[in-house]
Coordinates of C-alpha atoms in Angstrom, one line a residue:
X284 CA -18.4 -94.5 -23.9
X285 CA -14.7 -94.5 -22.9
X286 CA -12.6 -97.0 -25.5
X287 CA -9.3 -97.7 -26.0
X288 CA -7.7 -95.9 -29.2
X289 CA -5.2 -97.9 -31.3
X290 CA -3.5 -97.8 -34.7
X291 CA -2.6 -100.5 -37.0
X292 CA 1.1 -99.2 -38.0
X293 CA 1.9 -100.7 -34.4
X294 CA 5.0 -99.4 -34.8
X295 CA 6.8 -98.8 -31.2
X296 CA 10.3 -100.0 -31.9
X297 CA 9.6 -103.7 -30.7
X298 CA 13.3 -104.8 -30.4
X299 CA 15.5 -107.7 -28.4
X300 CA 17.4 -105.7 -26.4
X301 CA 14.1 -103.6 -25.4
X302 CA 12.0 -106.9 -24.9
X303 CA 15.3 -108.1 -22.9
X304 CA 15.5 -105.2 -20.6
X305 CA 15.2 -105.8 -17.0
X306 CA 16.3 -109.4 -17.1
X307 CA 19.5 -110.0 -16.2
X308 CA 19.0 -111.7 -13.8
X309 CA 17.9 -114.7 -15.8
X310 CA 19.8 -118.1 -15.9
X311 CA 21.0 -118.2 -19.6
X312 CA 23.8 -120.6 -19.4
X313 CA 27.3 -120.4 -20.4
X314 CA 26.6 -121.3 -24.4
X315 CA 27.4 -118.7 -27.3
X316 CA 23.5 -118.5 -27.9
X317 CA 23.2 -117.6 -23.8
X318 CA 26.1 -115.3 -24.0
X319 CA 24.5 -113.4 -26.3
X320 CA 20.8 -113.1 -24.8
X321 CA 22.9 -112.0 -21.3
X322 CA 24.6 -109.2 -23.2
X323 CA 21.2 -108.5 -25.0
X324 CA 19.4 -108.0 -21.4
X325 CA 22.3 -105.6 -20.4
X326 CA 21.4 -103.4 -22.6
X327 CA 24.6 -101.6 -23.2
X328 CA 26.0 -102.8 -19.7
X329 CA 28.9 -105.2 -19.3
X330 CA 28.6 -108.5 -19.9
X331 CA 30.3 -111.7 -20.2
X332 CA 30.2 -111.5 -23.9
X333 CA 31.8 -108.0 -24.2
X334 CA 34.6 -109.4 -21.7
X335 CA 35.3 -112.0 -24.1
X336 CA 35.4 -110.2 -27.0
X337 CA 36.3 -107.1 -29.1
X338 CA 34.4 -103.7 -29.0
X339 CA 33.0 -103.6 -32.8
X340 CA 33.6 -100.9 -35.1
X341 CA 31.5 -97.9 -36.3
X342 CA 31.0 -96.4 -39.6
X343 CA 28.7 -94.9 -41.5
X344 CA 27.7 -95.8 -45.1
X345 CA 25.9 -94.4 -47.7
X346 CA 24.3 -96.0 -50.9
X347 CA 21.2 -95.5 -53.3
X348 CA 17.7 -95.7 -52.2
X349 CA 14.8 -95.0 -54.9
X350 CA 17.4 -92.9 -56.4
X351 CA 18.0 -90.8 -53.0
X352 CA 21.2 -91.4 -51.4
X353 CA 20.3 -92.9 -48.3
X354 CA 22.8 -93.6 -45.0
X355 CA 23.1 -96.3 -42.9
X356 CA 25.3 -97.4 -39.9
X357 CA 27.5 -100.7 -40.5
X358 CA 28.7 -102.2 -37.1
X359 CA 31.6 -104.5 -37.9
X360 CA 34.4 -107.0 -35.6
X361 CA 37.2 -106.4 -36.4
X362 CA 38.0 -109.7 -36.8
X363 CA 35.4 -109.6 -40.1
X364 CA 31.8 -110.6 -40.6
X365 CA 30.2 -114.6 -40.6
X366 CA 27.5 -113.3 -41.8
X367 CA 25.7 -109.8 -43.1
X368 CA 22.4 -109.1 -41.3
X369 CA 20.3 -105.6 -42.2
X370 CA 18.3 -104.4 -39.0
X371 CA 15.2 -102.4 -39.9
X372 CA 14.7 -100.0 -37.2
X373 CA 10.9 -99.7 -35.9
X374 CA 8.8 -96.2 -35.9
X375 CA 10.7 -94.4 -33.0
X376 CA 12.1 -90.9 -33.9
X377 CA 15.9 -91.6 -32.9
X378 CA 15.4 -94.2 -36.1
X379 CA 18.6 -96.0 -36.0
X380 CA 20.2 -94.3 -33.1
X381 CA 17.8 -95.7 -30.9
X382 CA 19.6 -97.1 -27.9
X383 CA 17.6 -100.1 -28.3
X384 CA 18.4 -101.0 -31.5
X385 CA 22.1 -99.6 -31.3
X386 CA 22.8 -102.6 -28.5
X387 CA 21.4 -105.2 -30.5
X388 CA 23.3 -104.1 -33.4
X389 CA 27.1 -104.5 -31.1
X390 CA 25.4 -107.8 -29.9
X391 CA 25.3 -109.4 -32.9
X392 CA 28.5 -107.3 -34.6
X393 CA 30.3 -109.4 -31.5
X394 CA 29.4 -112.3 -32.8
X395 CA 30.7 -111.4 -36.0
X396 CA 26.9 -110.6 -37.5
X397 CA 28.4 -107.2 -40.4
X398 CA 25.4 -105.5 -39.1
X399 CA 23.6 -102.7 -41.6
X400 CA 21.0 -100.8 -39.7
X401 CA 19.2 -98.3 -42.0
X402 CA 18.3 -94.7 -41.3
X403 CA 14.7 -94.7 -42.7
X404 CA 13.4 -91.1 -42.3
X405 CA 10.4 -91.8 -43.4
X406 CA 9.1 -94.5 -40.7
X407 CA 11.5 -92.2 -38.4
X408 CA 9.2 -89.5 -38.9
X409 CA 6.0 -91.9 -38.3
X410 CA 4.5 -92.5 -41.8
X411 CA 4.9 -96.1 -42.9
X412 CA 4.1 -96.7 -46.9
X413 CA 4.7 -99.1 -49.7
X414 CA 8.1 -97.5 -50.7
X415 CA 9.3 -98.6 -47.2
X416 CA 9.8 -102.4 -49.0
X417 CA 11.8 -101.1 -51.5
X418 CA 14.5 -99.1 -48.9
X419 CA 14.3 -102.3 -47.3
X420 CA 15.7 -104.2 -50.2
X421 CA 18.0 -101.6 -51.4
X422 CA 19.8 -101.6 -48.2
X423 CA 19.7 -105.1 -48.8
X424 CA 21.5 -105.0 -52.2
X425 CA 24.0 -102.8 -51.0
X426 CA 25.2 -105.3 -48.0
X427 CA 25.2 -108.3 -50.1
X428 CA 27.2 -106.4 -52.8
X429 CA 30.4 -106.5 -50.3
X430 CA 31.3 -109.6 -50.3
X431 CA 33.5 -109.3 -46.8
X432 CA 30.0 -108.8 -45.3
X433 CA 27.7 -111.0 -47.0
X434 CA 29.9 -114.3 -47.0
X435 CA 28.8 -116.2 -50.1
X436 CA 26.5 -113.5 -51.1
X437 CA 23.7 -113.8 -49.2
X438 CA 22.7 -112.2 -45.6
X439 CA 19.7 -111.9 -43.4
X440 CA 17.1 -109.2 -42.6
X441 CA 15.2 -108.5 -39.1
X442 CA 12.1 -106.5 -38.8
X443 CA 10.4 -106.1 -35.4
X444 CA 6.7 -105.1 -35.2
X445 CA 5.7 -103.1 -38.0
X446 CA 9.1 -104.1 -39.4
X447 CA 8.5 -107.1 -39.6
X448 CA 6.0 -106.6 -42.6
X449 CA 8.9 -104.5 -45.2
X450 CA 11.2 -107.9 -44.2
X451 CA 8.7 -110.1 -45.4
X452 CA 7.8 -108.5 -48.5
X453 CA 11.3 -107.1 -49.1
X454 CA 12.5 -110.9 -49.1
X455 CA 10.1 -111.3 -52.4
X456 CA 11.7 -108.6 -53.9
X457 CA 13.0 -110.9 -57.9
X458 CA 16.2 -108.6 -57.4
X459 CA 16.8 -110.1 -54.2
X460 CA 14.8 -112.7 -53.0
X461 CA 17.8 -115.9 -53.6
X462 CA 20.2 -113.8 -51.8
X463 CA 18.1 -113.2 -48.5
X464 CA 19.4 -116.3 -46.4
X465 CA 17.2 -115.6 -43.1
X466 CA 14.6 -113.6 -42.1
X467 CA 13.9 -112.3 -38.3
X468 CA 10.4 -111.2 -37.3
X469 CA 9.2 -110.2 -34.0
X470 CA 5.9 -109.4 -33.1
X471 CA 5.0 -109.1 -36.8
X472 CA 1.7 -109.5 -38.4
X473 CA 0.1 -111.6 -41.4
X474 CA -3.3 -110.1 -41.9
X475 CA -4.3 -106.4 -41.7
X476 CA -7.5 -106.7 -41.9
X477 CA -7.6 -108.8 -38.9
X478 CA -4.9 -106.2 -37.4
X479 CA -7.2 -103.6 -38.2
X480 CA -10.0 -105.1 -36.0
X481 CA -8.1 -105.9 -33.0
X482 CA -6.2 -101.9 -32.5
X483 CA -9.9 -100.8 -33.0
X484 CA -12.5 -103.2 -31.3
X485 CA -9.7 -105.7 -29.1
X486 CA -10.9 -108.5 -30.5
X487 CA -8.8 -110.9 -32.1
X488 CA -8.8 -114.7 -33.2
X489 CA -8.8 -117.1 -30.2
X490 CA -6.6 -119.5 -30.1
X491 CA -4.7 -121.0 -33.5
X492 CA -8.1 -120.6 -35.8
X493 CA -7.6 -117.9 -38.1
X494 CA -11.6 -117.0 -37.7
X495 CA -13.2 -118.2 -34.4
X496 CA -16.2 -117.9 -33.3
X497 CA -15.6 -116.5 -30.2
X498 CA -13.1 -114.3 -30.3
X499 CA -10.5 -113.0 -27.6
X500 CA -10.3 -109.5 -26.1
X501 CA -7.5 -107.9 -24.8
X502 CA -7.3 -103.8 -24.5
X503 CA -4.9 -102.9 -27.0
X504 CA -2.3 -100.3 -26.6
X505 CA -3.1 -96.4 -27.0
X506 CA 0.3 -95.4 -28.3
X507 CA -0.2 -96.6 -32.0
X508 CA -3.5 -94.9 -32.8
X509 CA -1.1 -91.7 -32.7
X510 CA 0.9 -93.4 -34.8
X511 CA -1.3 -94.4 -37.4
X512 CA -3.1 -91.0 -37.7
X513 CA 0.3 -89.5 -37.8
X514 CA 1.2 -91.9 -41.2
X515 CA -1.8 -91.1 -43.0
X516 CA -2.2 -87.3 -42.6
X517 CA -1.0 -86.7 -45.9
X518 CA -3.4 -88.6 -47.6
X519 CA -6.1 -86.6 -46.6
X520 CA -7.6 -83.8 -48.8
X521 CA -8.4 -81.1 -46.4
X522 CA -5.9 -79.2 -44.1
X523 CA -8.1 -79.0 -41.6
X524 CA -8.9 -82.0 -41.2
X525 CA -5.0 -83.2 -40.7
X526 CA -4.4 -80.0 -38.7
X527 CA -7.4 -81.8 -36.2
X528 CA -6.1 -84.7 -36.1
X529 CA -2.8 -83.9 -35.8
X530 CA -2.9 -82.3 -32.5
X531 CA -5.0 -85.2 -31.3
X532 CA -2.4 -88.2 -32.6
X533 CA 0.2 -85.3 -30.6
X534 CA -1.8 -85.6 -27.8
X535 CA -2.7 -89.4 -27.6
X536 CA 1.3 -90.4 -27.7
X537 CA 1.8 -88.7 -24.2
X538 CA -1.9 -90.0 -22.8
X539 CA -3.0 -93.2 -21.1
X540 CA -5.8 -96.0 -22.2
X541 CA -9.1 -95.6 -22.1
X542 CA -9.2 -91.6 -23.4
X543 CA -12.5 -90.1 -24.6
X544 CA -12.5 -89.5 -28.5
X545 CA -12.2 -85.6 -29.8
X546 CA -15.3 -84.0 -30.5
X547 CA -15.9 -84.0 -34.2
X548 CA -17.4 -81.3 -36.5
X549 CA -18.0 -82.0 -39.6
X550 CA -15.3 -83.5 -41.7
X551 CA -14.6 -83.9 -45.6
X552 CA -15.8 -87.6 -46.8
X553 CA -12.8 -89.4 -47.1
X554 CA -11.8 -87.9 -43.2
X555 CA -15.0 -89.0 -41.9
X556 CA -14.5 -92.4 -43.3
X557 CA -11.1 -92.5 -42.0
X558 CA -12.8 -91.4 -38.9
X559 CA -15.4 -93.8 -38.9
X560 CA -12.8 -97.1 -38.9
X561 CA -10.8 -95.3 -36.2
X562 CA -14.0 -95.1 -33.8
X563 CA -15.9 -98.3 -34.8
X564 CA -15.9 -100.6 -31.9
X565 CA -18.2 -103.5 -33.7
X566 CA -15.3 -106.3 -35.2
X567 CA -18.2 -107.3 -38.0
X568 CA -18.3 -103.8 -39.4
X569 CA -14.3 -103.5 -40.2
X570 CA -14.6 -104.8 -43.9
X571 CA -17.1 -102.6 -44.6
X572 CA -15.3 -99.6 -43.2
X573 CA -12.4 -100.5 -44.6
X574 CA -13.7 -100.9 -48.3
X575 CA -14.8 -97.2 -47.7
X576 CA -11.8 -95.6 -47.1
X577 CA -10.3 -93.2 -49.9
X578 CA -8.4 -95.7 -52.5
X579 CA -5.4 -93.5 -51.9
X580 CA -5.1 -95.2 -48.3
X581 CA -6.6 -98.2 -49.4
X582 CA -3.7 -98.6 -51.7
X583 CA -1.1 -97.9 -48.9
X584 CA -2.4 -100.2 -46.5
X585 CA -2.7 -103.6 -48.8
X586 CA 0.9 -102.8 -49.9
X587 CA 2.0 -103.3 -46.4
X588 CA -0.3 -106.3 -46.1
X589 CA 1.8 -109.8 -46.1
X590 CA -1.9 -111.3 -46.8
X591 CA -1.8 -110.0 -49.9
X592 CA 1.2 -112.1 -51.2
X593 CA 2.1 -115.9 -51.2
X594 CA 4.2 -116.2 -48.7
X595 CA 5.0 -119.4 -49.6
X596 CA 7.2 -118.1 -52.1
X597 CA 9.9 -117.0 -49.7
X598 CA 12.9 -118.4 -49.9
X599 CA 14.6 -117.4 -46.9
X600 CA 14.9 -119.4 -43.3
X601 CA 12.0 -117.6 -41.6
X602 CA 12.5 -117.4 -37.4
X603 CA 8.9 -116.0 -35.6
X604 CA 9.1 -115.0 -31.8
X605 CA 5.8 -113.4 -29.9
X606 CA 4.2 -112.8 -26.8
X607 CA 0.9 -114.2 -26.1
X608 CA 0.2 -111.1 -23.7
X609 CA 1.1 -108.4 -26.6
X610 CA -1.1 -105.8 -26.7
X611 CA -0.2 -104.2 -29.8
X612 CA -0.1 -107.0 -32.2
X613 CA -2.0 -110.4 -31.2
X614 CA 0.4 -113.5 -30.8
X615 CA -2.1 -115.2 -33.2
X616 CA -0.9 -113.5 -36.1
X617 CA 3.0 -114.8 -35.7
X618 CA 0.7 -118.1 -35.5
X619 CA -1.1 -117.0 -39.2
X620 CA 2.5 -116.3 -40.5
X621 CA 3.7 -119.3 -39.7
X622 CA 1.2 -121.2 -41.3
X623 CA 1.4 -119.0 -44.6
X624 CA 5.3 -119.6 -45.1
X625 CA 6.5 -123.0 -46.6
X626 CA 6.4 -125.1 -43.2
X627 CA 10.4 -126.4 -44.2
X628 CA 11.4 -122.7 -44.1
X629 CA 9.5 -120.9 -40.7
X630 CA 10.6 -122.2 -36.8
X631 CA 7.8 -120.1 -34.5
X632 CA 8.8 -119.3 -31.0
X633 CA 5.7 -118.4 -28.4
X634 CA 6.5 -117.0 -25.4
X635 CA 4.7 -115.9 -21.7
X636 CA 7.2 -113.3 -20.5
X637 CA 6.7 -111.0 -23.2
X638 CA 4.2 -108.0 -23.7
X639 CA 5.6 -105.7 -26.1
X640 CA 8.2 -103.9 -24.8
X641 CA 7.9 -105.1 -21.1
X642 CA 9.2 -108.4 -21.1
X643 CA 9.7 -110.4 -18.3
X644 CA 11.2 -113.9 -18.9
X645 CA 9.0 -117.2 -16.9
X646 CA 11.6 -120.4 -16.5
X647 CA 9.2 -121.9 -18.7
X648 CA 10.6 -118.8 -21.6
X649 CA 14.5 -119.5 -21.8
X650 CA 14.5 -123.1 -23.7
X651 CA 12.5 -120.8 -26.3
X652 CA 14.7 -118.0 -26.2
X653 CA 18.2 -119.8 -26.3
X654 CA 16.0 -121.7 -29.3
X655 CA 15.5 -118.9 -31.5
X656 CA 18.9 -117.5 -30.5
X657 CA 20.8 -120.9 -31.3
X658 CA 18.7 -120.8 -34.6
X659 CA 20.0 -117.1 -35.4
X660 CA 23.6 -117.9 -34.8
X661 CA 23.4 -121.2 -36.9
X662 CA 22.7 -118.7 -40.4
X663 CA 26.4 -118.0 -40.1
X664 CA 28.1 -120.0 -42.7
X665 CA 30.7 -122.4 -41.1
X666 CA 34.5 -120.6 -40.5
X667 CA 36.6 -120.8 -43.8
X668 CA 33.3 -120.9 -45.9
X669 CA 34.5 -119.0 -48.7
X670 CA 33.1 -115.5 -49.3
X671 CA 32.2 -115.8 -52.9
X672 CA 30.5 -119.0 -53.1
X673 CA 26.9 -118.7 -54.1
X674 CA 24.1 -121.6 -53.6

């Protein structure tokens, strides 16, 4: 039986300016918060907003990471920063170069955002682990330790698919959790267990119910089972098992949905278990399969699992924005992470026109767009806030 093959590090870079792409010929309006979503959907194109304002600057920056030094690029107006933001860049090889990601970063350096985007080589080399939170944080720590970035010494983070997952636990960091003033998620996820079950089976909650009892299906997308394979290689025991599975994730990143599984020989135990998950297609069997992977990976995944820790707890402004037709991560779990942040601190923004990266905007999308927009621009403290004032 054919089935389509998916991975739970989901972790095509999901970004504005690629979910933007191909619209510009929407009606944004003429306000700062539709100025900025037109020069978002150009892409690196002209806009109105670039007309109106001054190129940003580019420099790179270095600063310690787990006691690596660690670079980053730092986008800047020149006429200063209103606010620091860190841009976590998704699992795409180019990492922070990523076209993508660099036009979001001048979009929001021209609305005087200091923007810090990370180069992450692990997630650029497609393994996503627990350390991941903590080069999320450092990076962090370094913006909000300049205080001509981080007016009143706090800033914001974005995270976009997988992303979205190091943000959220980053911002419960004790070093930094008062200092993260915003948060940023799109296309993120709450529960991997429930993750799990849709990239391998398709099913997924229906509706708002965190367990229904019938539950949607939608074909996920094939491109993250490579993905996921690819992360965990290392954590298997037996060389021939990765050097199998490797050529298949290789192979699976270039193919289409609906690809017949490898044949398998036999496999060491924790392999076959690893296996097994990958290939189940019964959503009532993943918590069993799960429980029997090695601990090693068992340990990875839960530390990139926002189920796992009160969410409540975070501090920061939280904004949420999902497609109800993505294929890679359910629209239901932006739903599950709304509900598990403090309801005073998370605005959730659901949208037709998006499915993963292909995103094309319905009327009924802009009020929700220019929404989350207007909220990210409102984290700037006022003009003439002073720089070292702390809350």
């Amino acid at each position: 039986m054919r089935k389509p093959w998916i991975s739970l590090q989901l972790l095509v870079c999901l970004t504005l300016a690629g979910m933007l792409g191909g619209c510009t010929s929407t009606r944004f309006g003429d306000s700062e918060a539709g100025l900025a979503l037109e020069d978002l959907a150009s892409g690196l194109a002209t806009s109105r907003l670039q007309t109106q304002t001054t190129p940003p600057k580019l420099k790179q920056v270095s600063y310690l990471a787990g006691g690596e030094t660690r670079f980053a690029d730092l986008y800047l107006s020149p006429w200063g920063g209103r606010a620091g933001i860190v841009l976590v860049p998704g699992v795409v090889a180019r990492g922070k170069d990523d076209p993508r990601l660099v036009a979001i970063a001048r979009t929001l350096a021209r609305l005087r955002f200091a923007v810090l985007v990370p180069d992450m080589p692990g997630v650029r080399s497609f393994r996503m682990r627990a350390s991941d939170v903590r080069e999320v944080a450092d990076a962090f720590a370094w913006l909000v330790a300049q205080p001509a970035l981080a007016p009143q010494g706090r800033a914001g983070i974005a995270g976009f698919s997988y992303g979205a997952a190091p943000v959220l636990l980053a911002a419960l960091q004790p070093d930094i959790r008062h200092q993260v003033r915003f948060l940023l998620c799109v296309g993120g996820y709450y529960s991997l267990r429930q993750v799990i079950t849709y990239i391998t089976t398709g099913f997924y909650p229906a509706g708002d119910a965190a367990a229904a009892a019938q539950p949607k299906r939608l074909p996920p997308h094939p491109y993250s089972l490579g993905v996921f394979i690819r992360s965990n290689l290392d954590l298997l025991e037996q060389p021939a098992d990765r050097g199998l599975l490797r050529h298949y994730a290789d192979d699976l990143l270039g193919r289409s949905a609906n690809q017949d599984p490898p044949i398998i020989g036999d496999m060491a135990p924790d392999a076959q278990a690893f296996y097994d998950l990958l290939s189940n297609q019964d959503p009532r069997r993943v918590p069993a399969l799960l429980e029997r992977l090695p601990a090693r990976i068992q340990r990875e995944l839960a530390s990139i699992d926002p189920a796992a820790e009160d969410l409540s707890q975070v501090t920061a402004q939280v904004l949420l924005l999902h497609g109800r037709s993505d294929n890679l991560i359910p629209y239901t779990e932006s739903i599950a992470l709304a509900k598990a942040l403090h309801p005073d601190r998370v605005r959730l923004f659901i949208i037709d026109g998006l499915a993963h990266v292909d995103f094309k905007p319905k009327a009924q999308d802009v009020p929700q767009l220019l929404g989350i927009m207007q909220a990210l621009l409102d984290q700037r403290p006022p003009e003439g806030a002073s720089p070292h004032a702390t809350p």
